[in-house]
Short mmCIF file of C-alpha atoms in Angstrom, two decimals:
data_model
loop_
_atom_site.label_atom_id
_atom_site.label_comp_id
_atom_site.label_asym_id
_atom_site.label_seq_id
_atom_site.Cartn_x
_atom_site.Cartn_y
_atom_site.Cartn_z
CA MET A 254 5.18 13.66 -11.11
CA SER A 255 5.99 14.05 -14.68
CA ARG A 256 6.89 12.06 -17.90
CA LYS A 257 9.39 12.68 -20.21
CA ARG A 258 8.64 12.30 -24.18
CA GLY A 259 9.31 9.03 -25.35
CA ASP A 260 7.77 7.22 -22.03
CA GLU A 261 4.81 5.39 -22.72
CA GLY A 262 1.55 4.58 -20.74
CA THR A 263 -0.42 7.01 -18.37
CA ALA A 264 -0.27 8.34 -14.88
CA ASN A 265 -3.00 9.78 -12.96
CA PHE A 266 -2.43 12.47 -10.42
CA THR A 267 -4.53 13.72 -7.51
CA SER A 268 -2.29 16.77 -7.87
CA PHE A 269 0.85 18.07 -9.14
CA ASP A 270 3.01 21.02 -9.10
CA CYS A 271 3.96 22.74 -12.69
CA GLY A 272 7.01 24.48 -11.08
CA ASN A 273 8.29 20.99 -10.54
CA LEU A 274 7.97 20.25 -14.02
CA PRO A 275 11.76 19.63 -15.55
CA ARG A 276 12.29 22.13 -18.28
CA PHE A 277 15.16 21.14 -20.99
CA GLY A 278 17.84 23.82 -22.10
CA SER A 279 19.44 24.26 -25.02
CA GLY A 280 21.53 21.15 -25.26
CA GLU A 281 18.37 18.68 -24.92
CA ALA A 282 15.55 18.28 -27.44
CA ALA A 283 12.36 20.34 -26.99
CA GLY A 284 9.74 18.14 -25.59
CA THR A 285 6.17 18.03 -24.57
CA TRP A 286 4.68 17.27 -21.05
CA THR A 287 1.31 15.81 -20.12
CA ALA A 288 0.00 15.85 -16.73
CA PHE A 289 -3.44 14.45 -15.75
CA SER A 290 -5.53 15.49 -12.73
CA THR A 291 -8.85 14.04 -11.44
CA SER A 292 -10.50 17.64 -12.34
CA GLU A 293 -8.60 18.54 -15.34
CA PHE A 294 -6.94 17.63 -18.39
CA VAL A 295 -3.83 20.02 -19.24
CA ILE A 296 -1.18 19.69 -21.53
CA TYR A 297 1.78 21.65 -21.46
CA SER A 298 4.18 22.32 -24.48
CA GLU A 299 7.59 23.80 -24.24
CA ALA A 300 7.83 27.07 -26.21
CA PRO A 301 11.05 28.42 -27.94
CA GLY A 302 13.19 29.78 -25.06
CA GLY A 303 12.34 27.36 -22.69
CA MET A 304 8.55 28.68 -21.57
CA LEU A 305 5.67 26.35 -20.96
CA MET A 306 2.34 27.47 -22.66
CA ASN A 307 -0.89 25.44 -22.42
CA ARG A 308 -2.98 24.60 -24.70
CA ARG A 309 -5.62 26.97 -24.16
CA SER A 310 -3.25 29.83 -24.95
CA LEU A 311 -2.50 27.82 -28.39
CA ASN A 312 -6.25 27.46 -28.88
CA LEU A 313 -6.62 31.26 -28.22
CA LEU A 314 -3.98 32.31 -30.69
CA THR A 315 -5.06 30.07 -33.31
CA SER A 316 -8.76 31.57 -32.82
CA GLU A 317 -7.30 34.79 -33.21
CA ARG A 318 -5.54 34.04 -36.63
CA GLY A 319 -9.06 32.77 -37.75
CA LEU A 320 -10.60 35.64 -37.10
CA ALA A 321 -8.30 37.92 -38.61
CA MET A 322 -8.55 35.66 -41.81
CA LEU A 323 -12.35 35.73 -41.75
CA ALA A 324 -12.30 39.60 -41.38
CA LEU A 325 -9.77 39.82 -44.23
CA LEU A 326 -11.88 37.43 -46.26
CA MET A 327 -14.86 39.83 -45.60
CA ILE A 328 -12.83 43.03 -46.47
CA LEU A 329 -11.79 41.54 -49.65
CA SER A 330 -15.78 40.31 -50.50
CA ALA A 331 -16.83 43.66 -49.74
CA LEU A 332 -14.22 45.46 -52.32
CA THR A 333 -15.04 42.89 -54.58
CA VAL A 334 -18.90 43.64 -54.55
CA LEU A 335 -18.15 47.34 -54.46
CA SER A 336 -15.68 47.08 -57.71
CA VAL A 337 -18.51 45.12 -59.52
CA GLY A 338 -21.19 47.52 -58.40
CA PHE A 339 -19.14 50.40 -59.65
CA MET A 340 -18.17 48.70 -63.00
CA LEU A 341 -22.09 47.93 -63.68
CA PHE A 342 -23.01 51.40 -62.65
CA SER A 343 -20.31 52.57 -65.07
CA THR A 344 -21.79 50.46 -67.78
CA THR A 345 -25.18 51.30 -67.28
CA GLU A 346 -24.01 55.05 -67.30
CA GLN A 347 -22.48 54.62 -70.58
CA ARG A 348 -25.49 52.88 -72.03
CA ILE A 349 -27.84 55.55 -70.77
CA ALA A 350 -25.54 58.37 -72.33
CA SER A 351 -25.52 56.18 -75.83
CA ASN A 352 -29.39 55.51 -75.63
CA GLN A 353 -30.21 59.37 -74.97
CA LYS A 354 -27.75 60.10 -78.18
CA ASP A 355 -29.51 58.07 -80.04
CA HIS A 356 -32.90 59.30 -78.88
CA VAL A 357 -31.73 62.89 -79.78
CA ALA A 358 -30.34 61.89 -83.29
CA ALA A 359 -33.71 60.20 -83.88
CA LEU A 360 -35.79 63.31 -83.20
CA TYR A 361 -33.81 65.33 -85.28
CA SER A 362 -34.16 62.92 -87.98
CA ALA A 363 -38.02 63.07 -87.65
CA GLU A 364 -37.91 66.90 -87.62
CA ALA A 365 -35.64 66.75 -91.13
CA GLY A 366 -38.40 64.77 -92.55
CA VAL A 367 -41.15 67.26 -91.54
CA ALA A 368 -38.78 70.05 -93.25
CA GLU A 369 -38.75 67.95 -96.56
CA ILE A 370 -42.43 67.48 -96.42
CA VAL A 371 -42.91 71.09 -96.11
CA ALA A 372 -40.69 72.23 -98.68
CA ARG A 373 -42.27 69.67 -101.13
CA MET A 374 -45.35 71.24 -100.47
CA GLU A 375 -44.31 74.67 -101.64
CA MET A 376 -42.84 73.63 -104.89
CA LYS A 377 -44.64 73.48 -107.98
CA ALA A 378 -46.37 70.54 -109.59
CA GLY A 379 -44.42 69.33 -112.57
CA THR A 380 -40.80 70.18 -111.54
CA PHE A 381 -38.80 67.26 -112.04
CA VAL A 382 -35.96 66.75 -110.16
CA ASN A 383 -33.42 63.79 -110.43
CA VAL A 384 -33.21 61.84 -107.10
CA ASN A 385 -31.26 58.49 -106.77
CA GLY A 386 -30.77 57.80 -110.68
CA ALA A 387 -34.74 58.86 -111.07
CA SER A 388 -36.71 61.55 -112.43
CA VAL A 389 -39.23 62.56 -109.64
CA ASP A 390 -41.64 65.02 -109.19
CA PRO A 391 -41.15 66.42 -105.63
CA PHE A 392 -44.28 68.18 -105.26
CA ILE A 393 -47.03 66.88 -102.65
CA GLY A 394 -50.15 68.54 -102.19
CA ASP A 395 -53.98 68.74 -102.86
CA ASP A 396 -55.98 71.19 -104.44
CA GLU A 397 -56.36 73.70 -101.63
CA MET A 398 -59.53 75.33 -103.08
CA ASN A 399 -61.48 72.44 -102.85
CA PRO A 400 -59.59 69.85 -100.75
CA ASP A 401 -60.52 65.94 -100.85
CA PRO A 402 -61.26 64.68 -97.35
CA ASN A 403 -59.92 61.15 -98.11
CA TRP A 404 -56.15 62.81 -99.80
CA ARG A 405 -53.43 61.16 -98.17
CA THR A 406 -49.88 60.75 -99.22
CA GLU A 407 -47.17 58.46 -98.08
CA VAL A 408 -43.44 58.91 -98.03
CA TYR A 409 -41.17 56.16 -98.03
CA LEU A 410 -37.30 55.96 -97.68
CA ALA A 411 -36.53 54.02 -100.85
CA PRO A 412 -35.54 54.60 -104.72
CA ALA A 413 -38.74 55.37 -107.22
CA ASP A 414 -38.40 51.89 -108.62
CA GLN A 415 -38.77 50.18 -105.18
CA LEU A 416 -41.84 51.47 -104.05
CA PRO A 417 -44.70 49.71 -102.52
CA ALA A 418 -48.07 49.26 -104.61
CA PRO A 419 -50.84 51.67 -102.91
CA THR A 420 -53.25 49.88 -100.70
CA GLY A 421 -56.28 52.18 -101.63
CA THR A 422 -56.54 55.68 -102.76
CA GLU A 423 -53.17 57.00 -101.06
CA THR A 424 -50.27 58.54 -103.28
CA VAL A 425 -47.13 56.78 -102.89
CA VAL A 426 -43.84 58.65 -103.21
CA PRO A 427 -40.21 58.34 -102.63
CA THR A 428 -38.19 60.31 -100.38
CA ILE A 429 -35.94 63.06 -102.55
CA GLN A 430 -32.84 62.58 -99.92
CA PRO A 431 -29.80 61.36 -101.53
CA SER A 432 -29.40 57.68 -100.85
CA THR A 433 -25.75 58.00 -100.00
CA ASN A 434 -26.30 59.20 -96.40
CA TRP A 435 -30.27 58.78 -95.56
CA LEU A 436 -31.64 60.00 -92.76
CA HIS A 437 -33.90 57.17 -91.34
CA TYR A 438 -37.38 58.40 -91.59
CA GLY A 439 -40.05 56.49 -93.04
CA ASP A 440 -37.98 53.65 -93.30
CA THR A 441 -40.15 50.58 -93.82
CA VAL A 442 -37.47 48.37 -94.24
CA GLU A 443 -36.31 48.73 -90.32
CA GLY A 444 -40.00 48.08 -89.86
CA ILE A 445 -40.97 51.36 -89.07
CA ALA A 446 -44.13 53.42 -90.80
CA PRO A 447 -43.85 55.82 -93.68
CA ILE A 448 -44.34 59.63 -93.84
CA VAL A 449 -47.98 60.24 -93.74
CA ILE A 450 -49.80 63.56 -94.89
CA GLU A 451 -53.14 63.95 -94.89
CA HIS A 452 -55.99 66.64 -93.94
CA LYS A 453 -56.99 67.25 -90.43
CA TRP A 454 -60.34 66.04 -90.20
CA ILE A 455 -63.29 65.88 -87.93
CA ASP A 456 -66.17 63.63 -87.96
CA ARG A 457 -68.89 66.00 -87.55
CA ASN A 458 -71.88 63.64 -88.15
CA GLN A 459 -70.09 60.64 -86.41
CA ASP A 460 -70.49 58.46 -89.39
CA GLY A 461 -67.03 57.48 -89.74
CA ILE A 462 -66.83 58.72 -93.42
CA ARG A 463 -64.53 61.70 -94.42
CA ASP A 464 -67.29 64.32 -95.72
CA PRO A 465 -66.15 67.21 -97.76
CA GLY A 466 -67.56 69.79 -95.19
CA GLU A 467 -65.31 67.97 -92.30
CA VAL A 468 -61.74 68.93 -93.42
CA VAL A 469 -60.60 71.33 -90.97
CA LEU A 470 -59.57 74.99 -92.89
CA TYR A 471 -57.44 77.77 -91.06
CA ASP A 472 -58.35 81.69 -91.50
CA ALA A 473 -56.43 84.04 -89.58
CA GLY A 474 -59.32 86.65 -90.02
CA ARG A 475 -61.78 84.48 -87.76
CA PHE A 476 -62.20 83.47 -84.24
CA PRO A 477 -61.52 80.90 -83.78
CA PRO A 478 -59.23 80.94 -86.98
CA GLU A 479 -60.04 76.83 -87.51
CA ASN A 480 -63.26 76.44 -89.15
CA PHE A 481 -65.39 74.16 -91.76
CA THR A 482 -66.07 77.06 -94.39
CA THR A 483 -62.94 79.77 -95.17
CA GLY A 484 -59.23 79.50 -95.50
CA PHE A 485 -57.00 76.86 -96.28
CA PRO A 486 -56.99 73.32 -95.22
CA VAL A 487 -54.66 72.38 -92.24
CA SER A 488 -52.37 69.50 -93.08
CA ILE A 489 -50.94 66.95 -90.67
CA ILE A 490 -47.62 65.36 -90.90
CA ARG A 491 -46.46 62.16 -89.19
CA VAL A 492 -42.65 61.47 -89.25
CA PRO A 493 -41.53 58.17 -87.31
CA ALA A 494 -37.41 57.98 -87.41
CA HIS A 495 -35.18 55.65 -85.88
CA LEU A 496 -31.46 55.36 -84.85
CA ASN A 497 -29.95 52.14 -83.52
CA GLY A 498 -32.99 51.07 -82.33
CA SER A 499 -34.32 54.44 -80.86
CA GLN A 500 -37.45 55.66 -82.17
CA ARG A 501 -39.32 59.20 -82.55
CA THR A 502 -42.00 60.33 -84.12
CA VAL A 503 -43.07 63.92 -84.77
CA ARG A 504 -46.40 65.07 -85.45
CA ALA A 505 -47.10 68.71 -87.03
CA GLU A 506 -49.91 70.52 -88.49
CA ILE A 507 -49.27 72.96 -91.18
CA THR A 508 -51.39 75.45 -93.34
CA ARG A 509 -50.92 78.27 -95.54
CA PHE A 510 -50.66 81.80 -93.49
CA PRO A 511 -51.34 84.67 -95.93
CA ILE A 512 -49.71 87.68 -96.10
CA VAL A 513 -50.96 90.71 -96.20
CA VAL A 514 -48.82 93.68 -97.68
CA LYS A 515 -49.69 97.29 -97.95
CA VAL A 516 -49.10 98.08 -101.75
CA VAL A 517 -49.97 101.39 -103.50
CA ALA A 518 -49.52 100.10 -106.83
CA GLY A 519 -48.61 97.25 -109.17
CA ILE A 520 -45.10 98.58 -109.87
CA MET A 521 -43.83 101.21 -107.02
CA THR A 522 -40.69 103.49 -108.05
CA ALA A 523 -38.73 105.98 -106.21
CA GLY A 524 -37.14 107.18 -109.58
CA PRO A 525 -37.41 107.56 -113.15
CA LEU A 526 -38.75 104.44 -114.83
CA ASN A 527 -38.58 103.22 -118.42
CA LEU A 528 -40.69 100.37 -119.42
CA SER A 529 -39.72 98.83 -122.61
CA GLY A 530 -39.65 95.60 -124.16
CA ASN A 531 -43.06 93.11 -124.35
CA MET A 532 -44.15 93.31 -120.67
CA ASP A 533 -47.49 93.28 -118.96
CA GLY A 534 -48.14 94.90 -115.73
CA CYS A 535 -51.62 95.03 -113.70
CA GLY A 536 -52.70 96.66 -110.74
CA HIS A 537 -56.06 95.13 -110.45
CA ASN A 538 -56.80 92.78 -107.55
CA HIS A 539 -56.55 89.00 -108.56
CA ASP A 540 -57.36 86.06 -106.77
CA MET A 541 -54.57 84.14 -105.40
CA TRP A 542 -55.32 81.24 -107.31
CA THR A 543 -54.46 82.85 -110.29
CA PRO A 544 -51.79 80.50 -112.24
CA SER A 545 -48.53 81.87 -112.73
CA ASP A 546 -47.49 83.41 -115.85
CA THR A 547 -50.99 84.61 -116.54
CA ARG A 548 -50.71 87.79 -118.59
CA ILE A 549 -53.35 90.44 -120.12
CA PRO A 550 -55.87 89.67 -121.11
CA GLY A 551 -56.27 86.12 -119.31
CA CYS A 552 -55.79 87.77 -115.99
CA ARG A 553 -59.07 89.19 -116.14
CA ALA A 554 -60.82 85.96 -115.59
CA TRP A 555 -59.21 86.25 -112.07
CA GLU A 556 -59.85 89.74 -111.18
CA LEU A 557 -61.75 90.47 -107.89
CA CYS A 558 -62.19 94.24 -108.60
CA ALA A 559 -64.83 93.51 -111.13
CA ASN A 560 -66.31 97.25 -110.64
CA ARG A 561 -62.41 98.49 -111.44
CA SER A 562 -62.52 101.29 -108.74
CA LEU A 563 -60.67 102.33 -105.96
CA ASP A 564 -63.10 100.88 -103.37
CA ALA A 565 -61.37 99.63 -100.72
CA LEU A 566 -63.13 96.26 -101.08
CA GLU A 567 -62.36 96.05 -104.59
CA GLY A 568 -58.62 96.44 -104.03
CA CYS A 569 -57.82 98.00 -107.59
CA LEU A 570 -54.29 100.03 -107.81
CA THR A 571 -52.83 101.85 -110.64
CA ALA A 572 -50.21 99.68 -112.74
CA VAL A 573 -47.30 101.95 -112.14
CA MET A 574 -46.63 104.49 -109.73
CA SER A 575 -43.43 106.91 -109.04
CA THR A 576 -42.66 109.25 -106.21
CA GLY A 577 -42.79 112.08 -108.70
CA ASP A 578 -40.00 111.18 -111.42
CA PRO A 579 -40.56 110.72 -114.87
CA LEU A 580 -42.58 107.13 -116.25
CA ALA A 581 -42.09 106.23 -119.71
CA MET A 582 -42.87 103.41 -122.10
CA ASP A 583 -41.77 101.74 -124.99
CA GLY A 584 -42.31 98.83 -127.09
CA SER A 585 -45.45 96.64 -127.06
CA SER A 586 -45.44 96.76 -123.27
CA ASN A 587 -49.15 96.34 -121.74
CA PHE A 588 -50.49 98.04 -118.45
CA GLU A 589 -53.77 97.86 -116.54
CA GLY A 590 -55.00 99.19 -113.55
CA PHE A 591 -57.19 102.10 -111.88
CA PRO A 592 -56.70 104.79 -112.25
CA ALA A 593 -55.06 104.23 -115.48
CA TRP A 594 -51.28 104.88 -115.77
CA SER A 595 -50.16 107.66 -118.02
CA ASP A 596 -46.94 108.45 -119.98
CA THR A 597 -45.30 111.32 -117.89
CA SER A 598 -42.03 111.28 -119.70
CA THR A 599 -40.31 114.53 -120.81
CA SER A 600 -38.61 112.96 -123.82
#
């Protein structure tokens, strides 16, 4: 038994034949048929073209469409997560590259600071230069023959008129690099320490006091070369630098290294030489601390060859020597040495 759409009420069936359910052709309105049984509730729907489909089939199609939508959402979510991950990875890599660049640049700045200090320690005291609108003595150094264990110099990235006051026995000096394009080392304005130069020191008696005999010296002729009795003092340079938040510090130990040159005379020539004018020449061995521009007889106070002999330990040489060509002297020139030079000119 069946019921047409529009009928009201319900009917109970013990059995029915689905094949007997009426179907509507194209000239009739599509309808829905309902059948009941004692064991099962079945709803039949007429699909386009006159086919009958039950609700189970419809639920199956709907379920498949839901699964497809869920799978699509999962794929889109995965792609979104991957895209965000790649974007974060790319941003992180760019940040790492930028930080590495700043890190290397800060290191180069610190090394430039070491170069400035070494150049200034090689300068002669009293040689003033104009830096950033001020006259500055660039020399940095201590008495290397009698090093002060408490010697300390601080270099600031600031003009000479903006230096902080010393807090102790240290010397405070400005950098000599132009302010138009400063490399940021010793930049206390940015929160880093100034450049510090001081003697290398070892507390030999463990009293915490820098005693004169505790400054480390370097003597290339001794083993080990570092000692406390002979040679030049070892200086320590600490240069902090920064760039865009990256900070690097370079610590360098420097000392003077004597150069041994084999010479046979104060003046040696491979050709004829005419010495004229007001000039001095001395072949005697002098202490390396002989003041520059010292002339005869003032240099005699610095002579190491007191006996004025050719003894290897004395180191005295003749003032002038040639390979056999004539030598001549005119004017008020003065020459000393051992053996004494002689005028061999033929004129």
